[in-house]
Amino acid sequence: DIQMTQSPSSLSAYVGDRVTITCRASQSIGRSLSWYQHKPGKAPKVLIYRTSSLQSGVPPRFSGSGSETDFTLTITNLQPEDFADYYCQQSSSTPETFGQGTRVEVK
Amino acid sequence: EVQLVESGGGLVQPGGSLRLSCAASEFTFSDYWMSWVRQAPGKGLEWVANINKDGSGESYMDSVKGRFTISRDNARNSLYLEMSNVGVEDTSMYYCARWYYNEAWYFDLWGRGTRVTVSS
């Protein structure tokens, strides 16, 4: 199985900050990487697919980059509604594994 | 509104069985692969199973193989997860998700989940 390692596991930030979350795959996954936002009691929501493609309806302050084993989710100008858990997920091979998550909290 | 709504969760004893359902609305259900993803208390997301468009192909995470069965009824726009011989490790929120391909596979639509608690 491909292991996905996210860092940090949590971070504190101010509204308006730029936030970066990284995700490392245990082997090359090409660009088969997506990012999800999850708030308590809500359905998870895809933000980015295929490493850097912005899902329809997602604000452009979210962006993704990377390839092979190293990937990044960046949130610029953090907004109050962005405080949530974030997960990366690879779809290069089954099982489609997730990172352990990053909690973005208000500072 | 395009949505997925899960149901069927609850309290079940170790070794017991449970059937989860997911009702799809406002999209052509039979055009999509579907999946179940779970989240144990305090833990991250974990893929459980996928099923292809016509229900002829399935895949599972290793720890549920032989115990869980994913199925679908395209006429009823519904996805199911039959859970048997459950253990405390299966305690989770279970999410139904649409598995979509657009240059890569990803979950493009999720439900809010149904909670399964395995306890005696």
PDB file of C-alpha atoms in Angstrom:
ATOM      1  CA  ASP A   1       0.000   0.000   0.000  1.00  0.00           C
ATOM      2  CA  ILE A   2       1.130   3.567  -0.659  1.00  0.00           C
ATOM      3  CA  GLN A   3       1.539   5.541   2.563  1.00  0.00           C
ATOM      4  CA  MET A   4       0.657   9.220   2.549  1.00  0.00           C
ATOM      5  CA  THR A   5       2.323  11.395   5.164  1.00  0.00           C
ATOM      6  CA  GLN A   6       0.957  14.865   5.787  1.00  0.00           C
ATOM      7  CA  SER A   7       2.619  17.647   7.718  1.00  0.00           C
ATOM      8  CA  PRO A   8       2.037  19.370   9.948  1.00  0.00           C
ATOM      9  CA  SER A   9      -0.682  17.446  11.796  1.00  0.00           C
ATOM     10  CA  SER A  10      -2.033  20.754  13.029  1.00  0.00           C
ATOM     11  CA  LEU A  11      -1.295  24.444  12.703  1.00  0.00           C
ATOM     12  CA  SER A  12      -2.580  27.724  14.067  1.00  0.00           C
ATOM     13  CA  ALA A  13      -2.975  30.721  11.802  1.00  0.00           C
ATOM     14  CA  TYR A  14      -4.563  34.152  11.583  1.00  0.00           C
ATOM     15  CA  VAL A  15      -7.180  35.245   9.122  1.00  0.00           C
ATOM     16  CA  GLY A  16      -5.277  36.619   6.156  1.00  0.00           C
ATOM     17  CA  ASP A  17      -2.288  34.296   6.563  1.00  0.00           C
ATOM     18  CA  ARG A  18      -0.786  32.091   3.905  1.00  0.00           C
ATOM     19  CA  VAL A  19      -0.868  28.428   4.926  1.00  0.00           C
ATOM     20  CA  THR A  20       1.036  25.515   3.395  1.00  0.00           C
ATOM     21  CA  ILE A  21       0.340  21.832   3.990  1.00  0.00           C
ATOM     22  CA  THR A  22       2.583  19.145   2.576  1.00  0.00           C
ATOM     23  CA  CYS A  23       1.893  15.552   1.635  1.00  0.00           C
ATOM     24  CA  ARG A  24       4.519  12.948   0.846  1.00  0.00           C
ATOM     25  CA  ALA A  25       3.841   9.610  -0.845  1.00  0.00           C
ATOM     26  CA  SER A  26       5.873   6.510  -0.006  1.00  0.00           C
ATOM     27  CA  GLN A  27       6.340   5.896  -3.736  1.00  0.00           C
ATOM     28  CA  SER A  28       5.735   7.820  -6.927  1.00  0.00           C
ATOM     29  CA  ILE A  29       2.069   8.540  -7.661  1.00  0.00           C
ATOM     30  CA  GLY A  30       2.573  10.807 -10.654  1.00  0.00           C
ATOM     31  CA  ARG A  31      -0.015  13.558 -10.297  1.00  0.00           C
ATOM     32  CA  SER A  32      -2.807  11.373  -8.891  1.00  0.00           C
ATOM     33  CA  LEU A  33      -3.277  13.457  -5.765  1.00  0.00           C
ATOM     34  CA  SER A  34      -6.347  15.270  -4.470  1.00  0.00           C
ATOM     35  CA  TRP A  35      -7.047  17.497  -1.466  1.00  0.00           C
ATOM     36  CA  TYR A  36     -10.194  17.585   0.668  1.00  0.00           C
ATOM     37  CA  GLN A  37     -11.580  19.923   3.305  1.00  0.00           C
ATOM     38  CA  HIS A  38     -13.657  18.488   6.131  1.00  0.00           C
ATOM     39  CA  LYS A  39     -15.604  20.378   8.778  1.00  0.00           C
ATOM     40  CA  PRO A  40     -17.289  18.683  11.761  1.00  0.00           C
ATOM     41  CA  GLY A  41     -20.751  17.374  10.908  1.00  0.00           C
ATOM     42  CA  LYS A  42     -20.392  18.258   7.260  1.00  0.00           C
ATOM     43  CA  ALA A  43     -19.689  16.295   4.111  1.00  0.00           C
ATOM     44  CA  PRO A  44     -16.049  16.382   3.059  1.00  0.00           C
ATOM     45  CA  LYS A  45     -15.431  18.555   0.026  1.00  0.00           C
ATOM     46  CA  VAL A  46     -12.866  18.199  -2.740  1.00  0.00           C
ATOM     47  CA  LEU A  47     -10.723  21.278  -3.270  1.00  0.00           C
ATOM     48  CA  ILE A  48      -8.035  20.153  -5.704  1.00  0.00           C
ATOM     49  CA  TYR A  49      -7.764  17.125  -7.994  1.00  0.00           C
ATOM     50  CA  ARG A  50      -4.903  15.834 -10.140  1.00  0.00           C
ATOM     51  CA  THR A  51      -2.435  17.768  -7.972  1.00  0.00           C
ATOM     52  CA  SER A  52      -3.298  21.275  -9.141  1.00  0.00           C
ATOM     53  CA  SER A  53      -6.755  21.398 -10.771  1.00  0.00           C
ATOM     54  CA  LEU A  54      -9.202  23.544  -8.829  1.00  0.00           C
ATOM     55  CA  GLN A  55     -12.610  21.908  -8.341  1.00  0.00           C
ATOM     56  CA  SER A  56     -15.501  23.977  -9.683  1.00  0.00           C
ATOM     57  CA  GLY A  57     -16.817  26.416  -7.109  1.00  0.00           C
ATOM     58  CA  VAL A  58     -13.682  26.361  -4.934  1.00  0.00           C
ATOM     59  CA  PRO A  59     -12.154  29.811  -4.333  1.00  0.00           C
ATOM     60  CA  PRO A  60      -8.843  30.465  -6.118  1.00  0.00           C
ATOM     61  CA  ARG A  61      -7.088  31.156  -2.806  1.00  0.00           C
ATOM     62  CA  PHE A  62      -6.678  27.355  -2.722  1.00  0.00           C
ATOM     63  CA  SER A  63      -3.914  25.958  -4.910  1.00  0.00           C
ATOM     64  CA  GLY A  64      -1.989  22.716  -5.250  1.00  0.00           C
ATOM     65  CA  SER A  65       1.382  21.761  -6.641  1.00  0.00           C
ATOM     66  CA  GLY A  66       3.874  18.927  -6.788  1.00  0.00           C
ATOM     67  CA  SER A  67       4.491  15.640  -8.532  1.00  0.00           C
ATOM     68  CA  GLU A  68       5.768  12.097  -7.991  1.00  0.00           C
ATOM     69  CA  THR A  69       6.111  11.957  -4.183  1.00  0.00           C
ATOM     70  CA  ASP A  70       5.918  15.524  -2.866  1.00  0.00           C
ATOM     71  CA  PHE A  71       2.823  17.681  -2.928  1.00  0.00           C
ATOM     72  CA  THR A  72       1.628  20.932  -1.417  1.00  0.00           C
ATOM     73  CA  LEU A  73      -1.707  22.577  -0.679  1.00  0.00           C
ATOM     74  CA  THR A  74      -1.490  26.344  -0.233  1.00  0.00           C
ATOM     75  CA  ILE A  75      -4.195  28.596   1.109  1.00  0.00           C
ATOM     76  CA  THR A  76      -3.520  32.285   0.574  1.00  0.00           C
ATOM     77  CA  ASN A  77      -5.389  34.972   2.503  1.00  0.00           C
ATOM     78  CA  LEU A  78      -6.904  32.481   4.959  1.00  0.00           C
ATOM     79  CA  GLN A  79     -10.588  33.148   5.596  1.00  0.00           C
ATOM     80  CA  PRO A  80     -12.703  32.313   8.688  1.00  0.00           C
ATOM     81  CA  GLU A  81     -14.514  29.573   6.776  1.00  0.00           C
ATOM     82  CA  ASP A  82     -11.186  27.848   5.993  1.00  0.00           C
ATOM     83  CA  PHE A  83     -10.614  26.626   9.535  1.00  0.00           C
ATOM     84  CA  ALA A  84     -11.114  22.898   9.081  1.00  0.00           C
ATOM     85  CA  ASP A  85      -9.349  19.575   8.609  1.00  0.00           C
ATOM     86  CA  TYR A  86      -7.524  18.946   5.342  1.00  0.00           C
ATOM     87  CA  TYR A  87      -6.609  15.603   3.791  1.00  0.00           C
ATOM     88  CA  CYS A  88      -4.566  14.538   0.820  1.00  0.00           C
ATOM     89  CA  GLN A  89      -5.429  11.322  -1.004  1.00  0.00           C
ATOM     90  CA  GLN A  90      -3.679   9.325  -3.707  1.00  0.00           C
ATOM     91  CA  SER A  91      -5.522   7.549  -6.505  1.00  0.00           C
ATOM     92  CA  SER A  92      -2.538   6.014  -8.266  1.00  0.00           C
ATOM     93  CA  SER A  93      -3.266   2.545  -6.890  1.00  0.00           C
ATOM     94  CA  THR A  94      -5.758   0.660  -4.733  1.00  0.00           C
ATOM     95  CA  PRO A  95      -6.175   1.056  -1.801  1.00  0.00           C
ATOM     96  CA  GLU A  96      -6.743   4.756  -2.356  1.00  0.00           C
ATOM     97  CA  THR A  97      -5.005   6.020   0.760  1.00  0.00           C
ATOM     98  CA  PHE A  98      -5.432   9.303   2.615  1.00  0.00           C
ATOM     99  CA  GLY A  99      -2.961  11.303   4.613  1.00  0.00           C
ATOM    100  CA  GLN A 100      -3.611  11.464   8.338  1.00  0.00           C
ATOM    101  CA  GLY A 101      -4.968  14.995   8.078  1.00  0.00           C
ATOM    102  CA  THR A 102      -3.993  18.531   9.047  1.00  0.00           C
ATOM    103  CA  ARG A 103      -6.143  20.600  11.385  1.00  0.00           C
ATOM    104  CA  VAL A 104      -6.051  24.345  10.638  1.00  0.00           C
ATOM    105  CA  GLU A 105      -7.059  26.274  13.748  1.00  0.00           C
ATOM    106  CA  VAL A 106      -7.579  29.905  14.623  1.00  0.00           C
ATOM    107  CA  LYS A 107      -4.594  31.559  16.261  1.00  0.00           C
TER     108      LYS A 107
ATOM    109  CA  GLU B   1     -29.969  19.456  -5.378  1.00  0.00           C
ATOM    110  CA  VAL B   2     -27.200  17.010  -6.264  1.00  0.00           C
ATOM    111  CA  GLN B   3     -26.606  15.059  -3.068  1.00  0.00           C
ATOM    112  CA  LEU B   4     -25.882  11.792  -1.325  1.00  0.00           C
ATOM    113  CA  VAL B   5     -27.728  10.868   1.877  1.00  0.00           C
ATOM    114  CA  GLU B   6     -26.588   7.956   4.016  1.00  0.00           C
ATOM    115  CA  SER B   7     -28.745   5.980   6.436  1.00  0.00           C
ATOM    116  CA  GLY B   8     -28.782   2.739   8.373  1.00  0.00           C
ATOM    117  CA  GLY B   9     -26.127   3.396  10.971  1.00  0.00           C
ATOM    118  CA  GLY B  10     -26.556   2.589  14.631  1.00  0.00           C
ATOM    119  CA  LEU B  11     -25.343   0.507  17.530  1.00  0.00           C
ATOM    120  CA  VAL B  12     -24.416  -3.084  16.752  1.00  0.00           C
ATOM    121  CA  GLN B  13     -22.839  -5.766  18.885  1.00  0.00           C
ATOM    122  CA  PRO B  14     -19.465  -7.297  18.008  1.00  0.00           C
ATOM    123  CA  GLY B  15     -20.019 -10.095  15.544  1.00  0.00           C
ATOM    124  CA  GLY B  16     -23.278  -8.559  14.359  1.00  0.00           C
ATOM    125  CA  SER B  17     -24.443  -7.242  11.012  1.00  0.00           C
ATOM    126  CA  LEU B  18     -25.669  -3.964   9.624  1.00  0.00           C
ATOM    127  CA  ARG B  19     -26.706  -2.622   6.226  1.00  0.00           C
ATOM    128  CA  LEU B  20     -25.905   0.935   5.269  1.00  0.00           C
ATOM    129  CA  SER B  21     -27.706   2.723   2.446  1.00  0.00           C
ATOM    130  CA  CYS B  22     -26.932   5.803   0.396  1.00  0.00           C
ATOM    131  CA  ALA B  23     -29.584   7.579  -1.650  1.00  0.00           C
ATOM    132  CA  ALA B  24     -28.416   9.622  -4.627  1.00  0.00           C
ATOM    133  CA  SER B  25     -30.362  12.617  -5.943  1.00  0.00           C
ATOM    134  CA  GLU B  26     -30.349  14.856  -8.990  1.00  0.00           C
ATOM    135  CA  PHE B  27     -27.675  13.129 -11.038  1.00  0.00           C
ATOM    136  CA  THR B  28     -27.544  10.054 -13.253  1.00  0.00           C
ATOM    137  CA  PHE B  29     -26.432   7.559 -10.626  1.00  0.00           C
ATOM    138  CA  SER B  30     -25.638   4.811 -13.130  1.00  0.00           C
ATOM    139  CA  ASP B  31     -23.004   7.008 -14.811  1.00  0.00           C
ATOM    140  CA  TYR B  32     -20.692   6.934 -11.796  1.00  0.00           C
ATOM    141  CA  TRP B  33     -18.503   4.624  -9.774  1.00  0.00           C
ATOM    142  CA  MET B  34     -19.335   4.859  -6.079  1.00  0.00           C
ATOM    143  CA  SER B  35     -17.446   4.329  -2.835  1.00  0.00           C
ATOM    144  CA  TRP B  36     -17.658   4.069   0.930  1.00  0.00           C
ATOM    145  CA  VAL B  37     -15.139   5.944   3.068  1.00  0.00           C
ATOM    146  CA  ARG B  38     -15.042   5.871   6.870  1.00  0.00           C
ATOM    147  CA  GLN B  39     -13.628   7.904   9.724  1.00  0.00           C
ATOM    148  CA  ALA B  40     -13.063   6.383  13.137  1.00  0.00           C
ATOM    149  CA  PRO B  41     -13.442   8.691  16.160  1.00  0.00           C
ATOM    150  CA  GLY B  42     -10.482  11.054  16.325  1.00  0.00           C
ATOM    151  CA  LYS B  43      -8.904   9.531  13.234  1.00  0.00           C
ATOM    152  CA  GLY B  44      -8.552  10.412   9.571  1.00  0.00           C
ATOM    153  CA  LEU B  45     -10.419   9.326   6.472  1.00  0.00           C
ATOM    154  CA  GLU B  46     -10.075   5.733   5.299  1.00  0.00           C
ATOM    155  CA  TRP B  47     -11.258   4.309   1.979  1.00  0.00           C
ATOM    156  CA  VAL B  48     -13.384   1.163   2.441  1.00  0.00           C
ATOM    157  CA  ALA B  49     -14.730  -0.012  -0.920  1.00  0.00           C
ATOM    158  CA  ASN B  50     -15.483   0.939  -4.532  1.00  0.00           C
ATOM    159  CA  ILE B  51     -18.024  -0.362  -7.017  1.00  0.00           C
ATOM    160  CA  ASN B  52     -18.145   0.239 -10.740  1.00  0.00           C
ATOM    161  CA  LYS B  53     -21.040   1.724 -12.688  1.00  0.00           C
ATOM    162  CA  ASP B  54     -23.086  -1.416 -13.280  1.00  0.00           C
ATOM    163  CA  GLY B  55     -22.141  -3.219 -10.077  1.00  0.00           C
ATOM    164  CA  SER B  56     -20.110  -5.921 -11.817  1.00  0.00           C
ATOM    165  CA  GLY B  57     -16.818  -4.978 -10.182  1.00  0.00           C
ATOM    166  CA  GLU B  58     -15.862  -4.205  -6.589  1.00  0.00           C
ATOM    167  CA  SER B  59     -12.734  -3.600  -4.546  1.00  0.00           C
ATOM    168  CA  TYR B  60     -12.183  -3.503  -0.785  1.00  0.00           C
ATOM    169  CA  MET B  61      -9.623  -2.531   1.808  1.00  0.00           C
ATOM    170  CA  ASP B  62      -7.922  -5.621   3.187  1.00  0.00           C
ATOM    171  CA  SER B  63      -9.404  -5.440   6.694  1.00  0.00           C
ATOM    172  CA  VAL B  64     -13.013  -5.671   5.458  1.00  0.00           C
ATOM    173  CA  LYS B  65     -12.585  -8.249   2.679  1.00  0.00           C
ATOM    174  CA  GLY B  66     -14.906 -11.178   3.267  1.00  0.00           C
ATOM    175  CA  ARG B  67     -16.916  -9.232   5.859  1.00  0.00           C
ATOM    176  CA  PHE B  68     -18.282  -6.223   3.948  1.00  0.00           C
ATOM    177  CA  THR B  69     -20.101  -6.199   0.610  1.00  0.00           C
ATOM    178  CA  ILE B  70     -20.674  -3.104  -1.481  1.00  0.00           C
ATOM    179  CA  SER B  71     -23.585  -3.177  -3.917  1.00  0.00           C
ATOM    180  CA  ARG B  72     -25.853  -0.839  -5.827  1.00  0.00           C
ATOM    181  CA  ASP B  73     -29.328  -0.660  -7.306  1.00  0.00           C
ATOM    182  CA  ASN B  74     -29.241   1.739 -10.228  1.00  0.00           C
ATOM    183  CA  ALA B  75     -33.016   1.601 -10.625  1.00  0.00           C
ATOM    184  CA  ARG B  76     -33.370   2.914  -7.082  1.00  0.00           C
ATOM    185  CA  ASN B  77     -30.369   5.303  -7.284  1.00  0.00           C
ATOM    186  CA  SER B  78     -28.986   3.624  -4.194  1.00  0.00           C
ATOM    187  CA  LEU B  79     -25.680   2.348  -2.890  1.00  0.00           C
ATOM    188  CA  TYR B  80     -25.341  -0.176  -0.073  1.00  0.00           C
ATOM    189  CA  LEU B  81     -22.767  -1.552   2.322  1.00  0.00           C
ATOM    190  CA  GLU B  82     -23.548  -4.872   3.962  1.00  0.00           C
ATOM    191  CA  MET B  83     -21.421  -5.224   7.078  1.00  0.00           C
ATOM    192  CA  SER B  84     -21.093  -8.571   8.813  1.00  0.00           C
ATOM    193  CA  ASN B  85     -18.996  -9.974  11.652  1.00  0.00           C
ATOM    194  CA  VAL B  86     -18.250  -6.417  12.730  1.00  0.00           C
ATOM    195  CA  GLY B  87     -15.639  -5.595  15.337  1.00  0.00           C
ATOM    196  CA  VAL B  88     -14.967  -2.573  17.528  1.00  0.00           C
ATOM    197  CA  GLU B  89     -12.434  -1.463  14.923  1.00  0.00           C
ATOM    198  CA  ASP B  90     -15.326  -0.869  12.512  1.00  0.00           C
ATOM    199  CA  THR B  91     -16.757   1.882  14.723  1.00  0.00           C
ATOM    200  CA  SER B  92     -16.741   4.920  12.445  1.00  0.00           C
ATOM    201  CA  MET B  93     -18.705   7.498  10.577  1.00  0.00           C
ATOM    202  CA  TYR B  94     -19.362   5.976   7.153  1.00  0.00           C
ATOM    203  CA  TYR B  95     -19.520   8.272   4.135  1.00  0.00           C
ATOM    204  CA  CYS B  96     -20.899   7.528   0.715  1.00  0.00           C
ATOM    205  CA  ALA B  97     -18.878   9.218  -2.025  1.00  0.00           C
ATOM    206  CA  ARG B  98     -18.928   9.510  -5.788  1.00  0.00           C
ATOM    207  CA  TRP B  99     -15.703   8.272  -7.401  1.00  0.00           C
ATOM    208  CA  TYR B 100     -15.077  10.354 -10.474  1.00  0.00           C
ATOM    209  CA  TYR B 101     -12.460  10.431 -13.200  1.00  0.00           C
ATOM    210  CA  ASN B 102     -11.293  13.695 -14.743  1.00  0.00           C
ATOM    211  CA  GLU B 103      -7.637  13.225 -15.677  1.00  0.00           C
ATOM    212  CA  ALA B 104      -7.337  11.425 -12.333  1.00  0.00           C
ATOM    213  CA  TRP B 105      -9.696   9.694  -9.917  1.00  0.00           C
ATOM    214  CA  TYR B 106     -11.074  11.569  -6.925  1.00  0.00           C
ATOM    215  CA  PHE B 107     -14.157  11.780  -4.704  1.00  0.00           C
ATOM    216  CA  ASP B 108     -16.148  14.667  -6.154  1.00  0.00           C
ATOM    217  CA  LEU B 109     -19.323  14.380  -4.074  1.00  0.00           C
ATOM    218  CA  TRP B 110     -19.814  13.184  -0.511  1.00  0.00           C
ATOM    219  CA  GLY B 111     -22.674  12.611   1.879  1.00  0.00           C
ATOM    220  CA  ARG B 112     -22.741  13.732   5.501  1.00  0.00           C
ATOM    221  CA  GLY B 113     -22.294  10.224   6.810  1.00  0.00           C
ATOM    222  CA  THR B 114     -24.027   7.684   9.037  1.00  0.00           C
ATOM    223  CA  ARG B 115     -22.518   6.629  12.332  1.00  0.00           C
ATOM    224  CA  VAL B 116     -21.812   2.999  13.184  1.00  0.00           C
ATOM    225  CA  THR B 117     -20.919   2.069  16.744  1.00  0.00           C
ATOM    226  CA  VAL B 118     -19.803  -1.474  17.521  1.00  0.00           C
ATOM    227  CA  SER B 119     -20.125  -2.175  21.213  1.00  0.00           C
ATOM    228  CA  SER B 120     -21.507  -4.758  23.588  1.00  0.00           C
TER     229      SER B 120
END
